[in-house]
mmCIF file of C-alpha atoms and ligand atoms in Angstrom:
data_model
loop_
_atom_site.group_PDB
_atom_site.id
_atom_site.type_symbol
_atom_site.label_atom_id
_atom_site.label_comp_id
_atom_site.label_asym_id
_atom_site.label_seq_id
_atom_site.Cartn_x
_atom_site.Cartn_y
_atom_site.Cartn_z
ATOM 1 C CA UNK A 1 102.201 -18.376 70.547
ATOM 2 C CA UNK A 2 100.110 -21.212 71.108
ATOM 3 C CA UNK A 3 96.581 -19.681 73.495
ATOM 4 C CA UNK A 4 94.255 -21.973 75.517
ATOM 5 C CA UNK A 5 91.343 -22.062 77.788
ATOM 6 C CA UNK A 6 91.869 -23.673 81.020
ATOM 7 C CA UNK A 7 89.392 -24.347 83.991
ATOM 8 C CA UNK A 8 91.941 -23.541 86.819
ATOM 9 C CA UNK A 9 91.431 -23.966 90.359
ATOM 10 C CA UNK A 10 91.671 -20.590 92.142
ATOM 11 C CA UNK A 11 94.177 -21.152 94.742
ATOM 12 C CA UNK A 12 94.401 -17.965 96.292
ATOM 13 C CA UNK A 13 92.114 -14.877 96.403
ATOM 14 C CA UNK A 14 92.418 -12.302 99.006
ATOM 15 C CA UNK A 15 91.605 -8.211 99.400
ATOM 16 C CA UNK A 16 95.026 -6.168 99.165
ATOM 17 C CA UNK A 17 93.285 -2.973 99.693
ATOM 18 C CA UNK A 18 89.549 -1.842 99.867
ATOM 19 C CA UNK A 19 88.277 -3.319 96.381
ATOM 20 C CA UNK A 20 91.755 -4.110 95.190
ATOM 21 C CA UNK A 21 91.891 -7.746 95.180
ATOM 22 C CA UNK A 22 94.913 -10.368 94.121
ATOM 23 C CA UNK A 23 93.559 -13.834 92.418
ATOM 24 C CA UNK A 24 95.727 -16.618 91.646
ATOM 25 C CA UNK A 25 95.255 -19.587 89.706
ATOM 26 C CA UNK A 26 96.580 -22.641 88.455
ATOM 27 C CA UNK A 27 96.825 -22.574 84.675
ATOM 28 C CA UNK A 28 99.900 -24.276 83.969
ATOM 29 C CA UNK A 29 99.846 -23.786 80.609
ATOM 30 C CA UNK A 30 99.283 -20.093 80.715
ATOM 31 C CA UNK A 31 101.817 -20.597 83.148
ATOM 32 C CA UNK A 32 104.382 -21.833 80.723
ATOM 33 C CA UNK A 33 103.517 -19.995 78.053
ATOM 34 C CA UNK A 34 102.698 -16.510 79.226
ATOM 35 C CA UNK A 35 105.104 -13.255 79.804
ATOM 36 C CA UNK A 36 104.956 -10.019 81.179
ATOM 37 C CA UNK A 37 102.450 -7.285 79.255
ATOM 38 C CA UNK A 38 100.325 -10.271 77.926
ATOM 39 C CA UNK A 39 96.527 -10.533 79.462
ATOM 40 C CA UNK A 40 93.703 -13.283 79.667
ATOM 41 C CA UNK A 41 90.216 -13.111 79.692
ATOM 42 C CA UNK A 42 88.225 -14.636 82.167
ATOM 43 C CA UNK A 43 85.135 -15.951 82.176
ATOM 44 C CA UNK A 44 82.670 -15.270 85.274
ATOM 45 C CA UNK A 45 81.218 -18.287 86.360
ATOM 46 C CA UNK A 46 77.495 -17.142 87.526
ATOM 47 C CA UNK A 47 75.545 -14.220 87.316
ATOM 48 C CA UNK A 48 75.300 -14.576 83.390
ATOM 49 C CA UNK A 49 78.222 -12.591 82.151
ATOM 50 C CA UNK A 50 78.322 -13.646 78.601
ATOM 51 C CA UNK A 51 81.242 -11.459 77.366
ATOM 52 C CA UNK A 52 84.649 -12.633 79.387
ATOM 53 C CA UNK A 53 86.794 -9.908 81.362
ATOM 54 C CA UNK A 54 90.162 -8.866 79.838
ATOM 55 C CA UNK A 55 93.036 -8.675 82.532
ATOM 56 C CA UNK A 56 96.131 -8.345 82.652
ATOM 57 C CA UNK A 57 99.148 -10.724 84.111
ATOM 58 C CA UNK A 58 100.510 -9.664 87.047
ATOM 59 C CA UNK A 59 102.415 -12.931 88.155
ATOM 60 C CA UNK A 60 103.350 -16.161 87.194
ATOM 61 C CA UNK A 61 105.248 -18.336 88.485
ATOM 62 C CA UNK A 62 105.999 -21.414 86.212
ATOM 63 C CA UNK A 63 107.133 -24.005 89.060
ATOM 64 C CA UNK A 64 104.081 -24.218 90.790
ATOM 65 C CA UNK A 65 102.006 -23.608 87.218
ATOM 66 C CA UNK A 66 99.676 -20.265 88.494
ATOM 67 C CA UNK A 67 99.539 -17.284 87.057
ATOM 68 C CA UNK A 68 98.004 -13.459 89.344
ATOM 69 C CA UNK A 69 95.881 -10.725 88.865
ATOM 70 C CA UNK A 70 95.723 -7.958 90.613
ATOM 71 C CA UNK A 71 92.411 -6.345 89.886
ATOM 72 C CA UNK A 72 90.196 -3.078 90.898
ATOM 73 C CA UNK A 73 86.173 -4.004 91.733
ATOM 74 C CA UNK A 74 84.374 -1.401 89.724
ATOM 75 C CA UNK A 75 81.179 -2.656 88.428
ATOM 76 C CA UNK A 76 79.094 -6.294 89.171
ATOM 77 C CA UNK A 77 81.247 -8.657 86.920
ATOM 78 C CA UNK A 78 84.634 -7.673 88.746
ATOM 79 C CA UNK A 79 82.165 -8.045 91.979
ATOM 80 C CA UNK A 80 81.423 -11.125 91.241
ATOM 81 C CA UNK A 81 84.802 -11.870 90.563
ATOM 82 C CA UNK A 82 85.795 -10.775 94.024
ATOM 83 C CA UNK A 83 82.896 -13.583 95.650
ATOM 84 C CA UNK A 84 84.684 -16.612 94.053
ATOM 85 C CA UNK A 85 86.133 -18.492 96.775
ATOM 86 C CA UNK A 86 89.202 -20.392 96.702
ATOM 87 C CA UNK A 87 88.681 -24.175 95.557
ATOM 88 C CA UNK A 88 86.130 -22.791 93.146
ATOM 89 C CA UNK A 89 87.452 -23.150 89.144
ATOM 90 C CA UNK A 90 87.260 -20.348 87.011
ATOM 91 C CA UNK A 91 87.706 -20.233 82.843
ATOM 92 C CA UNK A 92 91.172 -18.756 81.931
ATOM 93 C CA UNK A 93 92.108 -17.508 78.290
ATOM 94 C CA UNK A 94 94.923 -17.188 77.358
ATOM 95 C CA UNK A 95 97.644 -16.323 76.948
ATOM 96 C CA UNK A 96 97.075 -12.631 74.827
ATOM 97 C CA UNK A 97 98.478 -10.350 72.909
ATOM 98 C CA UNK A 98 102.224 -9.288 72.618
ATOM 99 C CA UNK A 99 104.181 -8.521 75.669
ATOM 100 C CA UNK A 100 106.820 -5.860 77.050
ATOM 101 C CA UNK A 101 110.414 -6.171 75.605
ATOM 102 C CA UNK A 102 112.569 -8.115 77.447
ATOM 103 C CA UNK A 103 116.004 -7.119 75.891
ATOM 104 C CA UNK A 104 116.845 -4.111 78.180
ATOM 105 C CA UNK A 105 119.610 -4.162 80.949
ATOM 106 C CA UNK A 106 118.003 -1.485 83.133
ATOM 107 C CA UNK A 107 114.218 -0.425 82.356
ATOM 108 C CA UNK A 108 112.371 1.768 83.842
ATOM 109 C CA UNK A 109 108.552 0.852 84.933
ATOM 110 C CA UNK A 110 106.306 3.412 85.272
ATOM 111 C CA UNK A 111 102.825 3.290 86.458
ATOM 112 C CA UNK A 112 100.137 4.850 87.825
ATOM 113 C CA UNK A 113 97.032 3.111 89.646
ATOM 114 C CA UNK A 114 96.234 -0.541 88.433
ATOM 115 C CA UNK A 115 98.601 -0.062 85.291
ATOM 116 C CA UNK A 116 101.293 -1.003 88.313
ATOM 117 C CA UNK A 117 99.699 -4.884 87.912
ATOM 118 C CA UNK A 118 101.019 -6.061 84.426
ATOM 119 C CA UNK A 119 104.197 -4.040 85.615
ATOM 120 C CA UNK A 120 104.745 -5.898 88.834
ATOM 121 C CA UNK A 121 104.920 -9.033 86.294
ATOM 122 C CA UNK A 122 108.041 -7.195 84.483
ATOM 123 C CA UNK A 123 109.594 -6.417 87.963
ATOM 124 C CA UNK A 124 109.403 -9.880 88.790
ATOM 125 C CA UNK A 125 110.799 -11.762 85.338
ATOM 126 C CA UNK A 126 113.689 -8.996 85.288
ATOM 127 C CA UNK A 127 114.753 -10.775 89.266
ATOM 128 C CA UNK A 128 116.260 -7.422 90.118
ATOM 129 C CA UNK A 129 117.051 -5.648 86.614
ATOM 130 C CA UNK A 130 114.319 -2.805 86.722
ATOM 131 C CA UNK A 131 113.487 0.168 88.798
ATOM 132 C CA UNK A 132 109.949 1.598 89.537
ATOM 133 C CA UNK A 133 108.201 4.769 89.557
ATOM 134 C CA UNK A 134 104.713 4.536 90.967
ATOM 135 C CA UNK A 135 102.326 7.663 91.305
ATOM 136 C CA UNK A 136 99.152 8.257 93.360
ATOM 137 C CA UNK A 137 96.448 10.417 94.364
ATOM 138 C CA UNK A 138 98.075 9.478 98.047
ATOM 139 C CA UNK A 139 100.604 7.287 100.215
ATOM 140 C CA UNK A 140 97.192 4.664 100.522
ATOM 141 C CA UNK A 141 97.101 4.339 96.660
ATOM 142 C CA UNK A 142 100.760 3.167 96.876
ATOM 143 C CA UNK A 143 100.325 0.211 98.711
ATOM 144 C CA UNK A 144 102.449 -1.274 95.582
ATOM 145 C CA UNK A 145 106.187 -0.425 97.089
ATOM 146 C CA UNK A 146 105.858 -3.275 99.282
ATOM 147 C CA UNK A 147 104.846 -5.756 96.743
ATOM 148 C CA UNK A 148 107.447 -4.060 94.665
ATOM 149 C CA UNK A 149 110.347 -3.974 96.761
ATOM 150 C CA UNK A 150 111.783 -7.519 96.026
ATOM 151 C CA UNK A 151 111.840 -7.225 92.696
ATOM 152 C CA UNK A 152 113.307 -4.398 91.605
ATOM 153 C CA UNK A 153 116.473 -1.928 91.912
ATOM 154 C CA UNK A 154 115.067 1.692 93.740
ATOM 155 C CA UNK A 155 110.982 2.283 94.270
ATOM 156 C CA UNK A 156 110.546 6.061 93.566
ATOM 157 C CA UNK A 157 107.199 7.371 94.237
ATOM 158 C CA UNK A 158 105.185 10.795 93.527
ATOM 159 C CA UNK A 159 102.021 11.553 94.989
ATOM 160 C CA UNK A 160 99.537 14.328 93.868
ATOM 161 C CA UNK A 161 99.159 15.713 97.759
ATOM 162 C CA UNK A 162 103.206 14.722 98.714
ATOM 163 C CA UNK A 163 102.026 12.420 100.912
ATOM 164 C CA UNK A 164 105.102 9.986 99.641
ATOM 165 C CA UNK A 165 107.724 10.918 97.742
ATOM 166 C CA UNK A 166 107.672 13.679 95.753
ATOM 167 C CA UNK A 167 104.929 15.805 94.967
ATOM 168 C CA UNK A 168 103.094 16.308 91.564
ATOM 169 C CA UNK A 169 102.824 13.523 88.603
ATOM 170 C CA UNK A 170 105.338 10.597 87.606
ATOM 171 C CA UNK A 171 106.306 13.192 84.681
ATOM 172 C CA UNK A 172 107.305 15.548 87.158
ATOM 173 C CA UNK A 173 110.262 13.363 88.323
ATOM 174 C CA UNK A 174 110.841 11.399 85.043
ATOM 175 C CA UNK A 175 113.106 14.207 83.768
ATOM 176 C CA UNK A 176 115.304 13.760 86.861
ATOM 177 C CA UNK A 177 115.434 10.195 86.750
ATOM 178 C CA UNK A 178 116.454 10.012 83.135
ATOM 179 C CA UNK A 179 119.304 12.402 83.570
ATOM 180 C CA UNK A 180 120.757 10.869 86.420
ATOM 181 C CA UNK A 181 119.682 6.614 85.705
ATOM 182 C CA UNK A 182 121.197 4.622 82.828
ATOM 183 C CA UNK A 183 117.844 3.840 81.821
ATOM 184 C CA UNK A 184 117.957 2.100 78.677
ATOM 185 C CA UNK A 185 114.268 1.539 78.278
ATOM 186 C CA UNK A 186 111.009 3.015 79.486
ATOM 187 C CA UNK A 187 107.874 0.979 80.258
ATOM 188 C CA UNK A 188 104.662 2.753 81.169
ATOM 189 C CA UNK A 189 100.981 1.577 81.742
ATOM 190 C CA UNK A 190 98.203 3.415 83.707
ATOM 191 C CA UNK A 191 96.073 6.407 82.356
ATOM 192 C CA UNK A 192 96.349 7.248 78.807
ATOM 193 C CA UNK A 193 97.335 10.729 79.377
ATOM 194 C CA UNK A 194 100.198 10.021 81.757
ATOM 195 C CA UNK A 195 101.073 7.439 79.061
ATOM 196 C CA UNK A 196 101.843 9.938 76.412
ATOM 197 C CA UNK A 197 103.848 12.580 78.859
ATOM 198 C CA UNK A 198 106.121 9.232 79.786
ATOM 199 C CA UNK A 199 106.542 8.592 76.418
ATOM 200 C CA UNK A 200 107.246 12.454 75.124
ATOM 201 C CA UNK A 201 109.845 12.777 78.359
ATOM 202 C CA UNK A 202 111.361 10.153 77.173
ATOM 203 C CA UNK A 203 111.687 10.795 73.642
ATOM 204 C CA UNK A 204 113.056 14.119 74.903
ATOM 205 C CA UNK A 205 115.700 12.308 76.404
ATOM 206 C CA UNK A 206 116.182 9.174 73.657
ATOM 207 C CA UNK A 207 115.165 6.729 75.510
ATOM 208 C CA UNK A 208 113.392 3.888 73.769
ATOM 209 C CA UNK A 209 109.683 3.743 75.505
ATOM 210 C CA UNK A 210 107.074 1.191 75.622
ATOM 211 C CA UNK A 211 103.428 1.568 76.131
ATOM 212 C CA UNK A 212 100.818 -0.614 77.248
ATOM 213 C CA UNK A 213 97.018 0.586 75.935
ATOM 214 C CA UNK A 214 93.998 -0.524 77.738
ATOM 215 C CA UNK A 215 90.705 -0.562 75.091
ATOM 216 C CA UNK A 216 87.509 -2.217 75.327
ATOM 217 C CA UNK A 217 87.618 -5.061 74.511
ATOM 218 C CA UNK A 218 85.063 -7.638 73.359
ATOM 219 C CA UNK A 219 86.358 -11.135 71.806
ATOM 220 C CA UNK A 220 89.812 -10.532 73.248
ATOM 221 C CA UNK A 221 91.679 -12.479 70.014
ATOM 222 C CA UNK A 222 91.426 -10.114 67.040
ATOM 223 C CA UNK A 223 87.949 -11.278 65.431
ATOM 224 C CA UNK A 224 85.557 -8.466 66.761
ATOM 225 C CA UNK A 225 87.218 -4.883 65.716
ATOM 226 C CA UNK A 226 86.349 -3.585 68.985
ATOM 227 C CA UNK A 227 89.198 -2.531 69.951
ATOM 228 C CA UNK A 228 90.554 -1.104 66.897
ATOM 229 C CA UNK A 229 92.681 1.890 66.933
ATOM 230 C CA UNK A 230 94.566 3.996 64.458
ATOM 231 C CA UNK A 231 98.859 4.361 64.545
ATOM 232 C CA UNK A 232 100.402 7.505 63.722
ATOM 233 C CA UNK A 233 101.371 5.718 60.667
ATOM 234 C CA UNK A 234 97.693 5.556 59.120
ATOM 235 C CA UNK A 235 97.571 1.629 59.817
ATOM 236 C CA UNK A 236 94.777 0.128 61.753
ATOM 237 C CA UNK A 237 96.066 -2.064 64.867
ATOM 238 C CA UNK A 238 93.896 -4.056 67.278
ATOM 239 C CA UNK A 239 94.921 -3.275 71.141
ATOM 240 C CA UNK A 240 94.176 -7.148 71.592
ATOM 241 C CA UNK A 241 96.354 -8.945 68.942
ATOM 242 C CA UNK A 242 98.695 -6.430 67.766
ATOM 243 C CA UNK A 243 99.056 -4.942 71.606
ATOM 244 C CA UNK A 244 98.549 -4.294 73.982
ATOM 245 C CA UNK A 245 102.257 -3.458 74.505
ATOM 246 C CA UNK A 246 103.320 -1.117 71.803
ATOM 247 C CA UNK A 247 106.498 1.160 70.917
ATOM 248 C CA UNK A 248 104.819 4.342 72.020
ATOM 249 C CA UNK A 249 105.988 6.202 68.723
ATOM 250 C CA UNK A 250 103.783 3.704 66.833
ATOM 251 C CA UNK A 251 100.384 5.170 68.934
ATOM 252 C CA UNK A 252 101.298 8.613 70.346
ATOM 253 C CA UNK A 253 102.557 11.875 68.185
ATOM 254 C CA UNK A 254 105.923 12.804 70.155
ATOM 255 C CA UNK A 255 106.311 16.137 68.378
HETATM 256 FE FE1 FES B 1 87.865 -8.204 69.513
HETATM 257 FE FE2 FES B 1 90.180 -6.899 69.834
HETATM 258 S S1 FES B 1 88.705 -7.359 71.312
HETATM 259 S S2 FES B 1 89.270 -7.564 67.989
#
């Protein structure tokens, strides 16, 4: 899949929540090209940032040529990130790595905290086909349903204090939702460790399940090794060529 690097002019930027912003921009060949799981790497325009940010795709819609992230400010380059105004032009690459499968009638997305961005780009492509399962520390962390809502089937929600929806992890109502749904495929991205209970529930209940890893990453297009990790087969894999999206058997021992 052919990858470029496009100055695009940031057409929208705006705060969803505190430090939780949305940026879109037109790249209208990432645009074209790009699907749901794949990232980009951006390149901060000031403030010296020599190494670009990986992020993920969170929508993209290929009339109007723009492509979304949703992104968390946690340190000075996604800071800096957050001060570029709209009408400013920012360096997009992409697009990255290998994206979610797109072959299932009714998948189920689960996420947990900013893993529910690349998601959101699933919910969208699918126009209806997938349902969602968000968790949170709190109702506030799941200011996703409403983004959510118009793309997808059912919004189910868990929240570690039952604030919204039922209380405990998105592993504690998995089970449920696999024995009642006709889930034919499972999609998770968010902390690594809620990663690999998604994945074993599901295996448990023989549903194919998809994974998407976050690493560090440094060149972003397979040359650097940084984000090299081992399979459960022995093989080395990079997270940024070979992934990120991968068939969660291939990374995590379900045993
Ligand atoms: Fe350089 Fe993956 S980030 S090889």
């Amino acid at each position: 899949m052919p990858k470029v690097a496009v100055d695009g002019d940031i057409v929208a930027h705006n705060e969803l929540v505190t430090d939780v912003w949305r940026m879109e921009v037109e790249a209208r060949p990432i645009a074209r090209e790009g699907e749901p799981g794949q990232f980009v790497q951006l390149q901060i325009p000031q403030g010296g940032f020599t190494l670009r940010r990986p992020v993920g795709i969170a929508e993209i819609d290929r009339q109007k040529g723009t492509v979304a992230f949703i992104y968390r400010v946690v340190g000075k380059g996604t800071k800096a990130l957050s001060k570029l105004p709209v009408g400013s032009q920012i360096n997009v690459l992409g697009p990255l790595g290998h994206g979610f499968s797109l072959q299932a009638k009714h998948p189920l997305l689960v996420g947990g905290g900013m893993g529910l961005s690349p998601l959101l780009c699933y919910a969208e492509h699918s126009q209806g086909k997938a349902s969602v399962l968000m968790g949170g520390r709190c109702e506030r962390e799941l200011f996703w349903q409403k983004i959510y809502a118009p793309n997808v089937q059912d919004v189910f929600c868990t929240t570690d204090d039952g604030s919204c929806g039922t209380k405990g992890f998105t592993t504690t109502l998995l089970p449920e939702l696999l024995r009642q749904g006709d889930y034919d495929l499972v999609i998770a991205c968010g902390p690594e460790i809620m990663m690999q209970g998604i994945a074993r529930i599901a295996h448990e209940h023989g549903v194919p399940c998809q994974v998407s890893l976050e690493k560090r990453m440094g060149c972003g297009l397979g040359a650097c090794l940084s984000c090299s990790i081992d399979t459960t087969r022995g093989e080395r894999k990079k997270v940024c060529k070979d992934g990120p999206v991968f068939w969660a058997e291939e990374v995590f021992d379900l045993k």
